[in-house]
Coordinates of C-alpha atoms in Angstrom, one line a residue:
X1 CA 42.2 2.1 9.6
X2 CA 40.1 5.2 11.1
X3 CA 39.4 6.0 7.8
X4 CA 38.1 3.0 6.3
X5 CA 35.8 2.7 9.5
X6 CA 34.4 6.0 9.0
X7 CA 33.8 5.4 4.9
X8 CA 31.9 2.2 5.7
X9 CA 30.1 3.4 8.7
X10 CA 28.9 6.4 6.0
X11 CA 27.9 3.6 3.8
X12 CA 25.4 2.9 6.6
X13 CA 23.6 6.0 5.4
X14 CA 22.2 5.2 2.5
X15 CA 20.3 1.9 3.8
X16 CA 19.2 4.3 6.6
X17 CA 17.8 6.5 3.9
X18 CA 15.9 3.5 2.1
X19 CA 14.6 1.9 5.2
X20 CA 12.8 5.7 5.3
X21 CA 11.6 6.1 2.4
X22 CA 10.1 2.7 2.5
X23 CA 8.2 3.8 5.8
X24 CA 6.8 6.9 3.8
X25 CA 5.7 4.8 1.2
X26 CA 3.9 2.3 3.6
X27 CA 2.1 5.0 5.5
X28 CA 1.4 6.5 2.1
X29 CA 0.2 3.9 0.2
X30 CA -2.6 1.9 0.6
X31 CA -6.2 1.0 -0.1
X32 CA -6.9 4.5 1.2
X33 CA -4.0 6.7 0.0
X34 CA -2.7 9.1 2.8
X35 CA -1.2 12.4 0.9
X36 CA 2.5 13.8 2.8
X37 CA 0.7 16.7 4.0
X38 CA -2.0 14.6 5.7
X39 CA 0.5 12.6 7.6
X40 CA 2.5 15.5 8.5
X41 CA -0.3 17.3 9.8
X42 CA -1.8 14.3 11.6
X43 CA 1.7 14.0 13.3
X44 CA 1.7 16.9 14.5
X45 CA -1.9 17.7 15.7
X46 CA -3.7 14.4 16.0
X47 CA -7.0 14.2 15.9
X48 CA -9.3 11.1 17.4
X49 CA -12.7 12.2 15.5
X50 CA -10.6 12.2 11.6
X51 CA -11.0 9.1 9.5
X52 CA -7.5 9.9 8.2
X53 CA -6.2 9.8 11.8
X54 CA -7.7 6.4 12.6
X55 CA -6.2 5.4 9.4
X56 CA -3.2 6.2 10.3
X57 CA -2.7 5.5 13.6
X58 CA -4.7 2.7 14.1
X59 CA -4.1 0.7 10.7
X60 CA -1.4 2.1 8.8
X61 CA 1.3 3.1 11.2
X62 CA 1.6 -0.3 13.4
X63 CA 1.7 -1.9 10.3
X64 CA 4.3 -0.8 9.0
X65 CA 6.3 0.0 11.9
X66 CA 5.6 -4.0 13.1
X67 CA 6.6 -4.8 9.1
X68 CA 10.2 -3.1 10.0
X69 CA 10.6 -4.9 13.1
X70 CA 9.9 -8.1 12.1
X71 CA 12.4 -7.5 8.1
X72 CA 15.0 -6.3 10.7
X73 CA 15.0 -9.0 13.2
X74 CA 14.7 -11.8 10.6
X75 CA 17.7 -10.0 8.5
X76 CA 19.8 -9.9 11.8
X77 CA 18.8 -14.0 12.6
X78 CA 20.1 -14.3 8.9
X79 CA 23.1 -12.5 9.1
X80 CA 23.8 -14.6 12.8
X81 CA 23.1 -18.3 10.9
X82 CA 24.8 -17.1 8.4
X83 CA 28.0 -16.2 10.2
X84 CA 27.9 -19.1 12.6
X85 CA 27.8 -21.8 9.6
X86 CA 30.0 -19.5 7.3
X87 CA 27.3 -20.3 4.6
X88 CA 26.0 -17.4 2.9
X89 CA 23.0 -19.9 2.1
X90 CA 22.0 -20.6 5.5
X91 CA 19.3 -18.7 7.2
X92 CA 16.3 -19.4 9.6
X93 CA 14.1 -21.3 7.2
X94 CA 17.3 -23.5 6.4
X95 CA 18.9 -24.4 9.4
X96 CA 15.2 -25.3 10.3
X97 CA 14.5 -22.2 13.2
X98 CA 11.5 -20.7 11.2
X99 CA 9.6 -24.0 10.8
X100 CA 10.0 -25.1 13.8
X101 CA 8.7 -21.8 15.5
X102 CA 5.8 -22.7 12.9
X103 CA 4.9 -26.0 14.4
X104 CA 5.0 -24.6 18.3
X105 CA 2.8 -21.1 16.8
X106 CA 0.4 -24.2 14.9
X107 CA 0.3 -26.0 17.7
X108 CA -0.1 -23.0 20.1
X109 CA -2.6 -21.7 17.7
X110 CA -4.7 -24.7 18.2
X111 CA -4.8 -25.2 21.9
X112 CA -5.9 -21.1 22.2
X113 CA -8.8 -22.0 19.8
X114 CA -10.8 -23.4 22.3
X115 CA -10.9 -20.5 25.0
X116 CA -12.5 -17.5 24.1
X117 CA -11.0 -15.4 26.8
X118 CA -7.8 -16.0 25.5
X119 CA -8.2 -15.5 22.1
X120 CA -7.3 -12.0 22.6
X121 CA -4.4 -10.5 21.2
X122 CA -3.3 -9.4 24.6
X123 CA -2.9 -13.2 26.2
X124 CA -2.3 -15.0 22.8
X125 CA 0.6 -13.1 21.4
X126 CA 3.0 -14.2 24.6
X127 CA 1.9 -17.6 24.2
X128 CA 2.8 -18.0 20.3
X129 CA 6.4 -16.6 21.0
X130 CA 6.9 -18.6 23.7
X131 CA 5.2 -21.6 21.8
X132 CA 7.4 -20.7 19.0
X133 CA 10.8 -20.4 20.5
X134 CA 9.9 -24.0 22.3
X135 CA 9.0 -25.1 18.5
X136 CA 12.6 -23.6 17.3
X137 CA 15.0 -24.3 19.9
X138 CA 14.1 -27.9 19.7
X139 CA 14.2 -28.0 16.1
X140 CA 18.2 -26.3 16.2
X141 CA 18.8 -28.7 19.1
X142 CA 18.0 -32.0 16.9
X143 CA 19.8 -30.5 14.5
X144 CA 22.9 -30.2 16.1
X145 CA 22.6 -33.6 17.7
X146 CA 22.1 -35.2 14.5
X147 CA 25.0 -33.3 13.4
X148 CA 27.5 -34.1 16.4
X149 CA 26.6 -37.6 16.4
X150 CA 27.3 -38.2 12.0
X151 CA 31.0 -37.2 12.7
X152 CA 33.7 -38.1 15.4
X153 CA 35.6 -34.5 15.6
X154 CA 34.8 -32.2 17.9
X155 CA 32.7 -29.4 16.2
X156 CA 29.7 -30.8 13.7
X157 CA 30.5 -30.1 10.1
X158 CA 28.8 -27.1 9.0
X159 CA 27.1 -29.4 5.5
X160 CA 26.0 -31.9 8.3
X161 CA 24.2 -29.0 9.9
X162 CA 22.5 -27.4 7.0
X163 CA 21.6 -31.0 5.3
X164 CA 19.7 -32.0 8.9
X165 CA 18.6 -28.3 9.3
X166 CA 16.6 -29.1 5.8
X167 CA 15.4 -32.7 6.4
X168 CA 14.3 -31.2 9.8
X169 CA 12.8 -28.6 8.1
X170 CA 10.5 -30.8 5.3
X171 CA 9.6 -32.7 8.5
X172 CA 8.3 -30.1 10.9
X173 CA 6.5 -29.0 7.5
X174 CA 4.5 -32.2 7.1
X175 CA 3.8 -32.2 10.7
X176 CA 2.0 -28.6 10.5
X177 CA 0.4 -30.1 7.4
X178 CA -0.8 -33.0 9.5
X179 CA -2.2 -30.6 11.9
X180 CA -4.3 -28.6 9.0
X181 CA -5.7 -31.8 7.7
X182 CA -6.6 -33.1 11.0
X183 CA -8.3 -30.0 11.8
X184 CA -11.0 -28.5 9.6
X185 CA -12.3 -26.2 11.5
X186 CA -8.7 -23.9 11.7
X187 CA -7.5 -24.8 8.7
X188 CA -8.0 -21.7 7.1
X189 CA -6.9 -19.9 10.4
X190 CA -3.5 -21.5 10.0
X191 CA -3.3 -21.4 6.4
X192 CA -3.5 -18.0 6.2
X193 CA -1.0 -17.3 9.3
X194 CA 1.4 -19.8 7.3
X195 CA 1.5 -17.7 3.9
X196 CA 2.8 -14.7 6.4
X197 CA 0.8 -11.6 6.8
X198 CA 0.5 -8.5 8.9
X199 CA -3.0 -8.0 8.0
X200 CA -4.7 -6.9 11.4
X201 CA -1.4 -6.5 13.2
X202 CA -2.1 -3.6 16.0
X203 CA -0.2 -1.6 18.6
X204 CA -0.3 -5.2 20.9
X205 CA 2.0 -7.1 18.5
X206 CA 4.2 -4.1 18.9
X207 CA 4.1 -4.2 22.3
X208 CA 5.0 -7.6 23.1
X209 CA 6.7 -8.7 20.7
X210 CA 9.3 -5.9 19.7
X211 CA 11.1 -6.1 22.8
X212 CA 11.6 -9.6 21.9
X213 CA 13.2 -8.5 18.8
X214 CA 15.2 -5.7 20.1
X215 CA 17.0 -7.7 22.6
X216 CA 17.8 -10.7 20.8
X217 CA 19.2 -8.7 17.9
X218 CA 21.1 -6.6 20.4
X219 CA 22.6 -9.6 22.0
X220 CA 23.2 -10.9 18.0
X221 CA 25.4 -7.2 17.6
X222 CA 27.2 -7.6 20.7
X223 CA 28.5 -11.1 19.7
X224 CA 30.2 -9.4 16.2
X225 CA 33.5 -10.3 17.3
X226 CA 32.7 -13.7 18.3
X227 CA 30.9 -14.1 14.8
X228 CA 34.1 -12.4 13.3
X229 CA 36.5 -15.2 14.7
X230 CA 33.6 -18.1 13.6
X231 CA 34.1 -16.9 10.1
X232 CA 38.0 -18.1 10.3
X233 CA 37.1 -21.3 11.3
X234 CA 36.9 -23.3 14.6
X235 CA 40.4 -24.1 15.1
X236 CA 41.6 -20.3 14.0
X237 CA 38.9 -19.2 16.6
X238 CA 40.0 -21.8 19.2
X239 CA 44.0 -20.8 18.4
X240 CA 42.7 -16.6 19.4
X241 CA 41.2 -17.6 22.5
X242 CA 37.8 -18.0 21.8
X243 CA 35.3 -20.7 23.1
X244 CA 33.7 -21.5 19.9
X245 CA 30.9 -23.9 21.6
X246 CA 29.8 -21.6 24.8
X247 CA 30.0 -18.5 21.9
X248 CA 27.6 -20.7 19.0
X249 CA 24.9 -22.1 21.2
X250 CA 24.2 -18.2 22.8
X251 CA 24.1 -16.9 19.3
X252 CA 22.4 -19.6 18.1
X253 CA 19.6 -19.3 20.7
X254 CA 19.2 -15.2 20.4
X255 CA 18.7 -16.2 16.5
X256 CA 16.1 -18.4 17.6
X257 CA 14.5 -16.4 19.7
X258 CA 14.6 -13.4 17.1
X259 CA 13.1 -15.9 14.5
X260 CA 10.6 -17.1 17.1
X261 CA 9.3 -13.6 18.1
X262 CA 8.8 -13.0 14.0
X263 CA 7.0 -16.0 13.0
X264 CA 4.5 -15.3 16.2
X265 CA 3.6 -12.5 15.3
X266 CA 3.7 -12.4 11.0
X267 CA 3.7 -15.9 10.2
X268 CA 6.3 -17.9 8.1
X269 CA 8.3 -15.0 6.0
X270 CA 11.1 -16.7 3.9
X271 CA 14.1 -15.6 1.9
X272 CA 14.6 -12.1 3.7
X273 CA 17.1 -13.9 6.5
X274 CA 19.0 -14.8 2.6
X275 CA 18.5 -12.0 1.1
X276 CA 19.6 -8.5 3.5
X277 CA 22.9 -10.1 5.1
X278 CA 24.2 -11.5 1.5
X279 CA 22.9 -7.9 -0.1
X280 CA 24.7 -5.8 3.0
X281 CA 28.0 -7.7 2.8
X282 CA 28.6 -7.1 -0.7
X283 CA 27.7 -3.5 0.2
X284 CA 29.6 -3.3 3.6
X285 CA 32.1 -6.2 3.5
X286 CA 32.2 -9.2 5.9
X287 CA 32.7 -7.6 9.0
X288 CA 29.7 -8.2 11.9
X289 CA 30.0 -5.0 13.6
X290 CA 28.5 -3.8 10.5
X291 CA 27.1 -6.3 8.9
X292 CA 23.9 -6.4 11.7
X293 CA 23.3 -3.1 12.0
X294 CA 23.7 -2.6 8.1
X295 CA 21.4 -6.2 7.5
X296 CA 18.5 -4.6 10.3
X297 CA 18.5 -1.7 8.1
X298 CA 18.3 -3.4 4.5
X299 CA 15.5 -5.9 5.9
X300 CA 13.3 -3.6 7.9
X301 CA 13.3 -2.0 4.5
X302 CA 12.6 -4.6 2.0
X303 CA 10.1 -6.1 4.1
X304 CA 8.2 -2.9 4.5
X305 CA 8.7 -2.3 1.0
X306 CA 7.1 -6.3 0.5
X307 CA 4.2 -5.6 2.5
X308 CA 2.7 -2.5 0.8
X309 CA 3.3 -4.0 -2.4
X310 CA 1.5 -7.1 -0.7
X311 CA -1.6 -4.9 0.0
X312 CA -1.7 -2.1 -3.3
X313 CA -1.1 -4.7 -6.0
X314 CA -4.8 -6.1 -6.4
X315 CA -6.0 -3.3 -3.7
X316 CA -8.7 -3.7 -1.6
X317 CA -7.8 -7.4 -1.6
X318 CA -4.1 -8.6 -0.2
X319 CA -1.7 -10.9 -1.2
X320 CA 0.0 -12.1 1.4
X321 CA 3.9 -11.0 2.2
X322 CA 5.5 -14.8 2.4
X323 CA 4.3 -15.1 -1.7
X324 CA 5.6 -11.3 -2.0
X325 CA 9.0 -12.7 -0.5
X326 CA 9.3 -15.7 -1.9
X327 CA 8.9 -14.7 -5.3
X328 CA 11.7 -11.8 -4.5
X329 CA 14.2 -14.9 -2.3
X330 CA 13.5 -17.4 -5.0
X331 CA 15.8 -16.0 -8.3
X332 CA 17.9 -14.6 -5.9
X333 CA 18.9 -17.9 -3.9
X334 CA 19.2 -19.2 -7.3
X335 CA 21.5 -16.7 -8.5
X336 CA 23.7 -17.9 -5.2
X337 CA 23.5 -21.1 -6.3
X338 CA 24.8 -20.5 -9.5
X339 CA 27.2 -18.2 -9.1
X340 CA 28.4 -20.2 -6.0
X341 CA 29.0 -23.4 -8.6
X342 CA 31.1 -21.2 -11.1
X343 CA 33.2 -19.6 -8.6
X344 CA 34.2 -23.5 -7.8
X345 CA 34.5 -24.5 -11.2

């Protein structure tokens, strides 16, 4: 049992390597193309008066290093929806968490427009996470409700969840398009944010909203046994001890959180929640204690990887990351789909 552990926790290694290499390649690449030895040297002796160093530190680097934060927290919010539904389909933009923290951002957004003083990144970035967890948390609560109340057992039935978790979803969209058309004046403010993008992101987004991140992921890892016994079922999990309702509502709500603290600060991202935990358990196996960790890895990467693509493709113009991940997500939810229907057959 030791043994297999150890091979699958050196499996971990090689996602480790990607997620690296994809963080050379960000800081490398780019409108302005930063050699090795120019990064290495401005690591080691930085130097405030060098365009490369302003570069760098000031542009490149948060970038990408907010890029990471943002694939691994939305990976770990996928790998927790999906373990809590045991869907391999489900993740935040399903169960309806990511368009719901897009209404309370919009909204937020909005509101904010009309002080100047608080415009800046320092005051507003607080206020869209906490705008967008409100937004999200309400969205998963009217989900379950709906869901409790359309059957007469005790725990909602997980195709209950994921149908209202859609219908909520096409709703809270229409609402933030109701929003756009209402208001001219920000429409292509919250266009733009809505598409997903990291253009302009600095050292502040880091700063507030990281920690965010960190600890909701961490609280995600530390429920891997918990999400283990879901997997079995409710009344397998309810036979071992567990409390199956206390244990889904706090990992739903860090997976909120996690998905609210992304959207704030990038915008609406899709597919990566899909894509990294599916990817990571046919790499690592089922198991959550591995899965996260394994999924924050796999995500940070791909979504760094997304995001210089995003900005090198038609360089010095961008295209924004949500398009770079939706046209990644798309063929590759499909392929679930259909592979999904002939393992039924």
């Amino acid at each position: 049992m030791q043994s297999r552990q150890l091979f699958l926790i050196w499996r971990i290694i090689p996602l480790a390597g990607f997620l690296l290499v994809a963080l050379l390649v960000g800081i490398h690449w780019g409108a302005v193309e930063l050699s090795f030895s120019e990064i290495r040297q401005n690591f080691l002796n930085p130097s405030e008066d060098s365009q490369m160093s302003l570069i760098l530190w000031e542009i490149r680097l948060p970038r990408v290093i907010l890029a990471a934060c943002v694939g691994g927290g939305l990976a770990v919010a996928g790998a927790a929806f999906q373990g809590v539904f045991r869907n391999p389909l489900a993740d935040p933009f399903v169960i309806g968490a990511s368009t719901g923290a897009a209404l309370g951002a919009t909204i937020a957004l909005l509101c904010l427009s009309g002080s100047v003083s608080i415009l800046s990144a320092t005051w507003q970035i607080p206020w869209l996470i906490l705008s967008a967890f409100i937004g999200a948390i309400l969205v998963v609560g009217v989900v379950f409700i709906i869901a409790a109340l359309s059957q007469t057992g005790r725990n909602a039935p997980l195709l209950t969840l994921i149908l209202a978790g859609m219908a909520l979803s096409s709703f809270t969209g229409a609402l933030v398009s109701l929003i756009m058309f209402l208001n001219h004046e920000m429409l292509a403010t919250i266009f733009n944010w809505l598409l997903g993008s990291f253009s302009g992101r600095h050292w502040n987004e880091i700063r507030l909203a990281v920690p965010v991140i960190l600890f909701s992921g961490g609280l995600i890892w530390l429920m891997s046994r918990p999400l283990d016994l879901l997997s079995f079922g409710d009344e397998t999990a309810l036979t071992l001890g567990l409390a199956t309702g206390k244990f889904r509502v706090i990992i739903l709500v860090a997976a909120t959180m996690c998905t609210a603290a992304c959207v704030a600060v990038s915008g609406v991202i899709g597919f990566l929640g899909l894509m990294a935990p599916h990817m990571t358990r046919i790499m690592l196996g089922p198991r959550h204690g591995l899965l996260i960790p394994g999924s924050c890895l796999l995500g940070a990467g791909l979504m760094v990887m997304a995001d210089t693509l995003s900005r090198t493709v038609i360089a010095p113009a961008e295209i924004p990351v949500g398009i770079v991940t939706a046209m990644m997500g798309c063929p590759f939810f499909l392929f679930l789909l259909i592979s999904r229907g002939q393992q039924t057959k």
